Coordinates of C-alpha atoms in Angstrom, one line a residue:
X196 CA -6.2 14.0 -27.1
X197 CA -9.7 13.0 -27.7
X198 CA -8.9 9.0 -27.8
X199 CA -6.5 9.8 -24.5
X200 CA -9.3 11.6 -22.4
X201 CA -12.2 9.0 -23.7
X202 CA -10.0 6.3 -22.9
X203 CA -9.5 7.9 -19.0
X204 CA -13.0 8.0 -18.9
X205 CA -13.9 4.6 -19.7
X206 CA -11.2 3.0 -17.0
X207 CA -12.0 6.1 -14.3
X208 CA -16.1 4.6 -14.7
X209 CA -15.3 1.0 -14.7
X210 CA -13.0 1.6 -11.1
X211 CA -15.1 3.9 -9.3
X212 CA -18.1 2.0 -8.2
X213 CA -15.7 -0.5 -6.7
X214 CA -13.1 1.4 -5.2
X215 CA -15.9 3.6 -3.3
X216 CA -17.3 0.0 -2.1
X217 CA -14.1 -1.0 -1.5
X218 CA -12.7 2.0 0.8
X219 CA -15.6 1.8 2.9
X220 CA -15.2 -1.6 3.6
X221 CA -11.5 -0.4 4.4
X222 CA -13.0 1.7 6.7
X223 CA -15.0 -0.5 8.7
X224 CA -11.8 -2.4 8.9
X225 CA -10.0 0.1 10.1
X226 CA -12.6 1.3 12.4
X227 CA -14.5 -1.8 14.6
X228 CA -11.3 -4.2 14.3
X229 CA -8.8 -3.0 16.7
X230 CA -4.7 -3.1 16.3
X231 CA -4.5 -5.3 19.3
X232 CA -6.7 -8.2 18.0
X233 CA -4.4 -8.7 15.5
X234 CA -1.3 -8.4 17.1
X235 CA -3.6 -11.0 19.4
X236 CA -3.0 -14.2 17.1
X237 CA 0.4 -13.1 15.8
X238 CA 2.3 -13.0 18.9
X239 CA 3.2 -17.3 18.9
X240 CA 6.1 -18.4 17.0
X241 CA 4.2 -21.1 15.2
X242 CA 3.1 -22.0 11.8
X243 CA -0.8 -20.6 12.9
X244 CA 0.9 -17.2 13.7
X245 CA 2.0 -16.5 10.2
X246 CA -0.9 -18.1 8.7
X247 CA -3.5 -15.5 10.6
X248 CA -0.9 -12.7 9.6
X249 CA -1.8 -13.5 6.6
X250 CA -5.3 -14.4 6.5
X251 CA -5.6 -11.1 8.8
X252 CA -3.7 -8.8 6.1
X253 CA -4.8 -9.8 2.5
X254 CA -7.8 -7.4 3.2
X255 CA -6.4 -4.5 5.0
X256 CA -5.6 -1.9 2.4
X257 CA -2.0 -1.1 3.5
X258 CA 0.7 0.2 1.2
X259 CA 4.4 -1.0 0.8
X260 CA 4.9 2.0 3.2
X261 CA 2.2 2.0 5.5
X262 CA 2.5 -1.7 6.4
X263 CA 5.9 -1.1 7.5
X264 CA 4.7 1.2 10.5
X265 CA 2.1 -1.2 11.1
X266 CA 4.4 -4.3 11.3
X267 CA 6.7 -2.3 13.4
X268 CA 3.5 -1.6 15.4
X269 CA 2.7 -5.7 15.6
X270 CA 6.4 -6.5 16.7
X271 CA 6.2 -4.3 19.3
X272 CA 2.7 -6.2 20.6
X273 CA 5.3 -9.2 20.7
X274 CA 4.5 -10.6 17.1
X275 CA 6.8 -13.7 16.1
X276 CA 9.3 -12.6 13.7
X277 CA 7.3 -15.0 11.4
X278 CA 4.1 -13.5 11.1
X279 CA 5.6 -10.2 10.7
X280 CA 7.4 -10.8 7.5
X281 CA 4.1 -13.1 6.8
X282 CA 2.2 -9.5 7.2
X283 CA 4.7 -7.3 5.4
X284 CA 4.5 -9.4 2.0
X285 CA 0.8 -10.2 1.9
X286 CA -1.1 -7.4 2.5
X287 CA 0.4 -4.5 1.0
X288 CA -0.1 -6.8 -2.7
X289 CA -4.0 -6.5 -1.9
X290 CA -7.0 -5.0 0.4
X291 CA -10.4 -5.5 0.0
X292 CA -10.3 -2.1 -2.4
X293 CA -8.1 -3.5 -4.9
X294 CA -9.6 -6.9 -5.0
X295 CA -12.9 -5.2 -5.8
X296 CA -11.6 -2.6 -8.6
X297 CA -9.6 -5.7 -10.0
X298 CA -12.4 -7.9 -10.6
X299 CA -14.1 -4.4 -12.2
X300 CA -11.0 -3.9 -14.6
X301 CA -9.4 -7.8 -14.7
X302 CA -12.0 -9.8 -14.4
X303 CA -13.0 -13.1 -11.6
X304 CA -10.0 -15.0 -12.6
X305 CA -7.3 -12.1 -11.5
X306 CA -9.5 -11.5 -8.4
X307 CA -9.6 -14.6 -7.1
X308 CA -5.8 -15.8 -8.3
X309 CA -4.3 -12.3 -6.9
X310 CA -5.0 -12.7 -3.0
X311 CA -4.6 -16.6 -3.1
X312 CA -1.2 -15.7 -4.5
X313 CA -0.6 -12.9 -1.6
X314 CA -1.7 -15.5 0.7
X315 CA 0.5 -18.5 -0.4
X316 CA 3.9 -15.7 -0.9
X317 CA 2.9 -14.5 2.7
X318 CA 2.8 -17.9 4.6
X319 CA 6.1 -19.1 2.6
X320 CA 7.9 -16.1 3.4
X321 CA 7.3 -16.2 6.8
X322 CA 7.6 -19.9 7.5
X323 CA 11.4 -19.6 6.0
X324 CA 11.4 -16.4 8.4
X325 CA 11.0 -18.3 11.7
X326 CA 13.5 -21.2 10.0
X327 CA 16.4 -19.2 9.4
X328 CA 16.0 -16.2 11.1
X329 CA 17.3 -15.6 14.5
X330 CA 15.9 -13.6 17.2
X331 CA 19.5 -11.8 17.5
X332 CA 19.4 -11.1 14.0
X333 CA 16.8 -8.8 14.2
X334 CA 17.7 -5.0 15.8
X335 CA 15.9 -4.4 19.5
X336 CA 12.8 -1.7 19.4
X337 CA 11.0 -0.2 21.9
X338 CA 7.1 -0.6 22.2
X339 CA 5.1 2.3 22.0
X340 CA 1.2 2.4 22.8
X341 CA -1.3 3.0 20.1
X342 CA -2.5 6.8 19.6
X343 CA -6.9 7.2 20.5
X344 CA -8.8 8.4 17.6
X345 CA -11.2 10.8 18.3
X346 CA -14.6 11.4 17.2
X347 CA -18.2 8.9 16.4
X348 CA -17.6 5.4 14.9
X349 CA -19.5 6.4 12.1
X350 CA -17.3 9.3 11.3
X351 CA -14.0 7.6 11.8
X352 CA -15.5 5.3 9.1
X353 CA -16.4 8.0 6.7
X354 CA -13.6 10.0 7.3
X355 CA -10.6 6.8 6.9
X356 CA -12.1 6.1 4.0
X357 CA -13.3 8.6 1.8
X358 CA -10.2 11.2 2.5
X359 CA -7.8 9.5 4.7
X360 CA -7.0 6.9 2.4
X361 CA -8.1 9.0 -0.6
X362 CA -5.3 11.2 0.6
X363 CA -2.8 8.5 1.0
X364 CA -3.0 7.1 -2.3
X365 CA -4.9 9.5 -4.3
X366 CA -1.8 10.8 -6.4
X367 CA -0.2 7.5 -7.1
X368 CA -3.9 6.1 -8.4
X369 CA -4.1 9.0 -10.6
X370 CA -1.1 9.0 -11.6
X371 CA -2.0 4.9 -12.3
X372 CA -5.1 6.0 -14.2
X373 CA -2.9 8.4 -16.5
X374 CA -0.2 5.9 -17.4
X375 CA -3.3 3.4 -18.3
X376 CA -4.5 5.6 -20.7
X377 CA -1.8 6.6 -22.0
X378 CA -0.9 3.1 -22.9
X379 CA -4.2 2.5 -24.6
X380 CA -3.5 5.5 -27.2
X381 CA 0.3 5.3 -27.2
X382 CA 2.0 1.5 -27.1
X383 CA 1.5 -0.3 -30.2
X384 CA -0.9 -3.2 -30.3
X385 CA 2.1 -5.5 -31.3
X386 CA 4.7 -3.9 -28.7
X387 CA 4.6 -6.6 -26.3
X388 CA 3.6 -9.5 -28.7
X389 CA 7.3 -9.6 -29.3
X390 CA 8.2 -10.4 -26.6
X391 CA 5.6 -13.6 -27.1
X392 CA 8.2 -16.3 -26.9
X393 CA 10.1 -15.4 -24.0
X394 CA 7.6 -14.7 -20.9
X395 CA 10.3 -14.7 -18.9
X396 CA 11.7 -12.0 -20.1
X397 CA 8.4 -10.1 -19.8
X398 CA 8.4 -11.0 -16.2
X399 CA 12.4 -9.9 -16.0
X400 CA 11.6 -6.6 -17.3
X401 CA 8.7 -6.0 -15.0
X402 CA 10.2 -6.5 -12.2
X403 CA 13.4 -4.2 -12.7
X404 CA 10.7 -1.6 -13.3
X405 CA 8.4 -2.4 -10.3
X406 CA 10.4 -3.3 -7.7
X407 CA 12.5 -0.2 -6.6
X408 CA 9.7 2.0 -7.6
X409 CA 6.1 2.9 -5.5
X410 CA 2.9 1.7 -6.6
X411 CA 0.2 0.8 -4.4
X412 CA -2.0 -2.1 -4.9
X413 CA -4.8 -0.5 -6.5
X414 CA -3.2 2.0 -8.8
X415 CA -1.1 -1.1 -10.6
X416 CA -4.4 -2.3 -11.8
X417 CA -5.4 -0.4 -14.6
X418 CA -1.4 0.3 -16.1
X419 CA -1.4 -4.2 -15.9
X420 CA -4.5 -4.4 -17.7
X421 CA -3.5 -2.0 -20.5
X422 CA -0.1 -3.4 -20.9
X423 CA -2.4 -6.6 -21.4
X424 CA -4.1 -5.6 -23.7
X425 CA -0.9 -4.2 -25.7
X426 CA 0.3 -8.1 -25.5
X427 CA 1.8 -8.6 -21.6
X428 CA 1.2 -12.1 -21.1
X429 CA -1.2 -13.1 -17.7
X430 CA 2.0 -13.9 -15.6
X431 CA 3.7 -11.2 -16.7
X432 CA 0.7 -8.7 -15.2
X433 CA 0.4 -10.6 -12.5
X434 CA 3.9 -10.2 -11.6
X435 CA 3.4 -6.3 -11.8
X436 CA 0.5 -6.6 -9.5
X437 CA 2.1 -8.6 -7.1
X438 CA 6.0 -7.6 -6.9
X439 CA 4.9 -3.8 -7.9
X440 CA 2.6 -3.0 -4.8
X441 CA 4.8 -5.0 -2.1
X442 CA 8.0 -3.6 -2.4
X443 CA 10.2 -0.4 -3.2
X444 CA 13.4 1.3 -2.8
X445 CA 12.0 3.4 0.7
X446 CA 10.5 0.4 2.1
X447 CA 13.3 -2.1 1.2
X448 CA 15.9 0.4 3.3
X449 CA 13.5 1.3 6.4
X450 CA 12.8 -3.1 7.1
X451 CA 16.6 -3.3 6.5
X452 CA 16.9 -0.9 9.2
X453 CA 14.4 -2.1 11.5
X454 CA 14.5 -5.5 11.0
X455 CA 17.8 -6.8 9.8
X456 CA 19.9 -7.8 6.6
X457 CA 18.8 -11.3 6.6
X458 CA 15.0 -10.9 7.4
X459 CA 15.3 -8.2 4.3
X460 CA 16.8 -10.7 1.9
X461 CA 13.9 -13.3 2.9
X462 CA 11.7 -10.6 2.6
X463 CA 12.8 -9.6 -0.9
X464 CA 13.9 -13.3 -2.3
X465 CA 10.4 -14.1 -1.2
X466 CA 8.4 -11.5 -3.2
X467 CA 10.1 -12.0 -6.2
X468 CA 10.6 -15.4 -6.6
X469 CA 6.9 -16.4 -5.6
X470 CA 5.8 -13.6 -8.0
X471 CA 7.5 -14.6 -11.0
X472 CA 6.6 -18.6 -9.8
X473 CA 2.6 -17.6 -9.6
X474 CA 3.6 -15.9 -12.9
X475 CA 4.7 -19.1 -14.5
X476 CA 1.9 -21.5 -13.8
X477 CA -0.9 -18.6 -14.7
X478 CA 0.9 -18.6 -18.0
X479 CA 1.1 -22.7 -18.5
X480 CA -2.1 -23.0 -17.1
X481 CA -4.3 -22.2 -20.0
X482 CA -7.4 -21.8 -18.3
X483 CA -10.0 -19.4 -20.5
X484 CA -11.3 -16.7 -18.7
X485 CA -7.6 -15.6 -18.5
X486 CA -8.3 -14.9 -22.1
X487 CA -11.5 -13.3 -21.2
X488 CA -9.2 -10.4 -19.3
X489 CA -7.7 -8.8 -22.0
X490 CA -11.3 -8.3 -23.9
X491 CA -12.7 -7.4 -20.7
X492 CA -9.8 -4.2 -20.5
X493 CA -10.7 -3.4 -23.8
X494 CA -13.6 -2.0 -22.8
X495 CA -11.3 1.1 -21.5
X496 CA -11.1 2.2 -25.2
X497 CA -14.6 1.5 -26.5
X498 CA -16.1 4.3 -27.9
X499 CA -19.6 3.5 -26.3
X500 CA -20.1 6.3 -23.0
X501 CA -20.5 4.7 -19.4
X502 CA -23.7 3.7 -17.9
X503 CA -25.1 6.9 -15.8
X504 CA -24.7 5.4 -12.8
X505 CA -21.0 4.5 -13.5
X506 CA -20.5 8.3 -14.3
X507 CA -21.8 9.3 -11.2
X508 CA -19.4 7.5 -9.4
X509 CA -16.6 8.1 -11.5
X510 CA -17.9 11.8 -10.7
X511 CA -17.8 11.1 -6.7
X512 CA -14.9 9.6 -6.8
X513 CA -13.0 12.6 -8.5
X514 CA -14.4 15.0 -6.3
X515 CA -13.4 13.2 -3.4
X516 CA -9.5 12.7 -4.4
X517 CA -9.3 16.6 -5.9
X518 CA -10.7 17.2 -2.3
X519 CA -8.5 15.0 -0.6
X520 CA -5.1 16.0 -3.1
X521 CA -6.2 19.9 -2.4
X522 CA -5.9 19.2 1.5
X523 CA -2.7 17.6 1.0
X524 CA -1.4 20.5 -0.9
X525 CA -2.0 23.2 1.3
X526 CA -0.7 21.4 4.1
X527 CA 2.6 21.7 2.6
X528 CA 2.4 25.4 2.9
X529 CA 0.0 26.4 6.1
X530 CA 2.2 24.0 8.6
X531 CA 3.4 27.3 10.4
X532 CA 3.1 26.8 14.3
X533 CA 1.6 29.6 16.0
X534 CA 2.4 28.7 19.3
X535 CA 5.5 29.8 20.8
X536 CA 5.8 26.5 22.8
X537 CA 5.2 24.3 19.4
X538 CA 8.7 23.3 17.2
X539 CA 8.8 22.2 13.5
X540 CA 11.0 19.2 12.4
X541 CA 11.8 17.7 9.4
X542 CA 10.9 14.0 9.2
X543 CA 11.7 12.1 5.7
X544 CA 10.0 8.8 4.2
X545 CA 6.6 9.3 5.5
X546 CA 4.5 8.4 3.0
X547 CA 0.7 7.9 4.2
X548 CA -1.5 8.6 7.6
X549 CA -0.3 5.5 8.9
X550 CA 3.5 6.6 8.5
X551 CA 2.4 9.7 10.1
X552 CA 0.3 7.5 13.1
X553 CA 3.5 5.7 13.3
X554 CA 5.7 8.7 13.9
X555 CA 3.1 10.7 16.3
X556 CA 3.1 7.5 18.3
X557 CA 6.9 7.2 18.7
X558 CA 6.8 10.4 20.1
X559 CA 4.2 11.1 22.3
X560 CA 5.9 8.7 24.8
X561 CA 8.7 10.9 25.1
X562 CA 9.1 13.1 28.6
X563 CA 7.9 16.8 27.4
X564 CA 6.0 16.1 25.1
X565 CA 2.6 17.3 25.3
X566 CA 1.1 16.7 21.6
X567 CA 2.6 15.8 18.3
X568 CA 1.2 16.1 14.4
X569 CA 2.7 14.8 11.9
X570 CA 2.5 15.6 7.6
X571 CA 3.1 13.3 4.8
X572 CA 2.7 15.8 2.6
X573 CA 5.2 18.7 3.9
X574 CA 7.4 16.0 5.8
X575 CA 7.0 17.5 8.8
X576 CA 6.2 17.0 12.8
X577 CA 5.3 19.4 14.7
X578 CA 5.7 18.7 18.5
X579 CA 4.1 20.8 21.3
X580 CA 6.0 20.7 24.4
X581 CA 9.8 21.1 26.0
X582 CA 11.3 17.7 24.9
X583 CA 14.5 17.8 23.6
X584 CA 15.6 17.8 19.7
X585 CA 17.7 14.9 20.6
X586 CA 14.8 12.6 22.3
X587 CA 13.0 13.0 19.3
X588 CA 15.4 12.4 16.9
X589 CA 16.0 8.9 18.8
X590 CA 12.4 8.0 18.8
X591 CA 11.5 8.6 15.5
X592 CA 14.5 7.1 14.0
X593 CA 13.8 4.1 16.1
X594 CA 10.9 3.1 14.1
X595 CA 13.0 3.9 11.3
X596 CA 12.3 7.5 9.4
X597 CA 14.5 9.8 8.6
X598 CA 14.9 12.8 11.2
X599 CA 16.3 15.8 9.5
X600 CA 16.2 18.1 12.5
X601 CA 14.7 21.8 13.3
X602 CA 13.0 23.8 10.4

């Protein structure tokens, strides 16, 4: 127990001052650059299109779920079918807060090769998008407009990034942190060496594990670098990194629903074959500082304590997701409307505040409907007003979440 929580310690402090850098940044994202300038340089159906969706997701920190929303969001703004399935494979593999916490755990080399990677897999995918994808292929949606958030600039920032995303991805990142040190005090240091002559297989393996299953982009960080450290090959990590954050079972079914069987194949052919490609030439490549990764995550076990100022952030940084995790939970259980003119509905596969900004939007548009909320947490939306169950079943399953009618 001692080695386990030591060895928490050590990755927790090497994250923290990154990932606190890095969600602000998110939040001045989120904040100052509006939905509408993207959607902006997306809407041609030309090569440029999917290369800015691209360019103009790599730093957003979206999640397999919450870029689905988002993407819906852009198609709606008259994206090109292109540069949305550019935008749903590239960003949710990175963000400017996993690109900072994976140089602090992996090293320059993973932090420069992992966005180049979501970059290339992004532009690929949707170049053979607009090639063989027609525009009847794809289901009709209606457009919604964007929801005003309220409040100062300076507080949207704070509050987007140090709880709204915290909240969002809190769990899984713990949960992340756990399984890393876990790995460190449990695996055997020659578990994965056997698998030393086959890589492939490594990658195989990986990827029946990663795929159906969630992990966001900064929580597969530390659980690769341990399994490097326990002999996963480069490629084989980077596979996890990329395949593991862009896809799983909840998202795979919602773009199959609101974008089409073959746009989902392209989607999913795309991830996984440029993910176990990248995986490939890191591994032939033999450049050194690859090498340099797995001594750099051994710092995670050293016995040595953290610098003070990486245990006050690690300190922050906990404080801030038991904060944000507490909030969550008591949501689940203090979502009782009051109001006699307010109705509670069940709404599955919401995952994040911008699955919930996705649903609140669908609905507000709808005739008697004076304010919606919706919760991630309890699965719920709450809707003020005299619109009918069935109006609201239509629009949220339009954007395609699960409506499971009146609580």
């Amino acid at each position: 127990m001692q080695s386990f929580l030591l060895s928490l310690l050590n990755v927790v402090c090497e994250m923290a001052p990154y990932l606190l850098l890095g969600f602000l940044i998110a939040g001045v994202l989120h904040v100052f650059v509006p939905q509408r300038f993207y959607a902006s340089y997306l809407s041609r159906k030309n090569k440029l299109s999917v290369l800015w969706a691209a360019l103009l997701g790599v730093p957003l920190p979206l999640c397999s779920c919450g870029v689905i929303p988002t993407a819906i969001g852009l198609r709606n703004e008259k994206a090109s079918k292109g540069a949305i399935a550019s935008f749903l494979i590239a960003t949710p593999q990175t963000g400017i807060d996993s690109i900072l916490a994976t140089f602090s755990l992996m090293g320059l080399g993973f932090a420069v090769v992992r966005p180049v990677a979501a970059l290339i897999s992004g532009v690929c995918g949707g170049l053979l998008v607009n090639r063989l994808v027609r525009d009847d292929d794809m289901p009709d949606d209606t457009a919604s407009e964007c929801r005003v958030e309220r409040g100062s600039r300076i507080w949207r920032v704070m509050k987007y990034a140090y709880y709204d995303m915290i909240r969002d991805i809190g769990l899984r990142l713990v949960i992340g942190l756990v399984v890393a040190a876990l790995i460190q005090v449990v695996v055997p240091d020659e578990f994965f060496l056997s698998f030393g002559s086959q890589p492939l297989l490594q990658m195989l393996v990986i990827l029946a594990i990663a795929v159906p299953m969630y992990i966001c982009s900064t929580g597969s960080i530390p659980v690769a670098a341990a399994l490097m450290v326990k002999g996963l090959s480069p490629g084989a990590a980077l596979v996890m990194l990329m395949a593991g954050p862009a896809v799983n079972l909840a998202s795979i079914l919602v773009v199959h629903k609101s974008m089409g069987r073959r746009f989902t194949s392209l989607y999913l052919l795309t991830i996984i074959g440029f993910s176990v490609l990248f995986g490939l030439l890191l591994n032939v490549s033999g450049l050194e500082f690859y090498s340099v990764v797995s001594q750099h995550a051994c710092c995670m076990s050293t016995t040595a304590l953290p610098s003070p100022f990486k245990l006050i952030c690690a300190t922050v940084l906990t404080l801030l997701i038991s904060f944000a995790l507490m909030m969550k939970l008591f949501s689940r259980f203090f979502n009782k409307p009051i109001d006699p003119d307010m109705t509670v509905y069940r709404v599955e596969d919401m995952h994040c505040s911008h699955c919930e900004a996705a649903v609140v939007r669908a609905v507000e548009n709808v005739p008697g409907v004076k304010s919606a909320k919706a919760s991630a947490s309890a699965n719920t939306l709450t809707i003020k007003g005299s619109a009918t169950e069935e109006t609201i079943r239509s629009a949220v399953e339009g954007i395609g979440y699960t409506f499971k009618g009146r609580l």
